[in-house]
Amino acid sequence: MIDLTRRALQVAPELLGAHLTSRVGGEQVTVRLVEVEAYEGTDDPASHAYRGERPRNRVMFGPAGHLYVYRHMGLHHCANLVVGTEGTASAVLLRAAEVVDGADVAWRRRLASGVCRHERDLARGPARLAVVLGLTREHDGLAVGTGGDGLVTIEAAPSGTAIATGPRVGIAGAGPEAASWPWRFWVVGDRHVSATR
DNA sequence: CGTAAGATTTACT
DNA sequence: GTAAATCTTACGA
């Protein structure tokens, strides 16, 4: 199993290929993570925790293994897995995944709050992934189980997944330096990785 | 208290 | 390719 008490930069690549199961809302969906980004808290200009603890981001300052879910652009939700030790505000943004179980539920949720044509786009992008998993602000702070128990659980990937790295997406406003750091990780060649504009 | 900008997605020209 | 949707948080006055 993955040790979530290390910093995001170290945990993020290990989450690729891992299976995440959500039983939120009484329905089960399992995805295989194919794209994530690391955010390092108060030292990272692109992190929501950069300017210190706030009501919205307080979960990131807590212990590892909890969800940080935020609302973005009024309409969307994005989910992070809080890692690191208490007080570091380290987190990993879940950007894209492949649905491996509960596809019927995933399709229903996506079509209910938007449009989706291809299986490839089911969970391709952080907000889409949150929809598929049924996660909203209500689930901010929810504990993530690592032993198969809980509303949301995560299961380590078999090792050997080929990984690529690159700059994070959509953080130009945080400055050119942070925007250049290769803190985005994805599975090489996987079609479910999100498109970058 | 008012305003600006945002870890995005979708629709339209 | 470009813009609109939509609302919360954050920051300045």
mmCIF file of C-alpha atoms in Angstrom, chain A residues 1-2 13-19 32-33 155-163 187:
data_model
loop_
_atom_site.group_PDB
_atom_site.id
_atom_site.type_symbol
_atom_site.label_atom_id
_atom_site.label_comp_id
_atom_site.label_asym_id
_atom_site.label_seq_id
_atom_site.Cartn_x
_atom_site.Cartn_y
_atom_site.Cartn_z
ATOM 1 C CA MET A 1 0.000 0.000 0.000
ATOM 2 C CA ILE A 2 1.050 3.564 -0.578
ATOM 3 C CA PRO A 13 3.650 9.194 -9.405
ATOM 4 C CA GLU A 14 2.849 6.179 -7.262
ATOM 5 C CA LEU A 15 -0.855 6.922 -7.483
ATOM 6 C CA LEU A 16 -0.811 6.374 -11.235
ATOM 7 C CA GLY A 17 -2.443 3.064 -12.044
ATOM 8 C CA ALA A 18 -3.986 2.850 -8.584
ATOM 9 C CA HIS A 19 -7.640 1.911 -8.317
ATOM 10 C CA ARG A 32 -7.835 3.602 -12.521
ATOM 11 C CA LEU A 33 -5.939 6.858 -12.098
ATOM 12 C CA GLU A 155 -5.734 0.451 -3.784
ATOM 13 C CA ALA A 156 -2.089 0.603 -4.844
ATOM 14 C CA ALA A 157 -1.137 -0.122 -8.428
ATOM 15 C CA PRO A 158 0.980 -3.009 -9.576
ATOM 16 C CA SER A 159 4.433 -1.511 -10.120
ATOM 17 C CA GLY A 160 5.952 -1.117 -13.541
ATOM 18 C CA THR A 161 3.656 1.514 -15.009
ATOM 19 C CA ALA A 162 5.495 3.786 -17.458
ATOM 20 C CA ILE A 163 5.213 7.397 -16.285
ATOM 21 C CA VAL A 187 0.567 7.174 -17.671
#
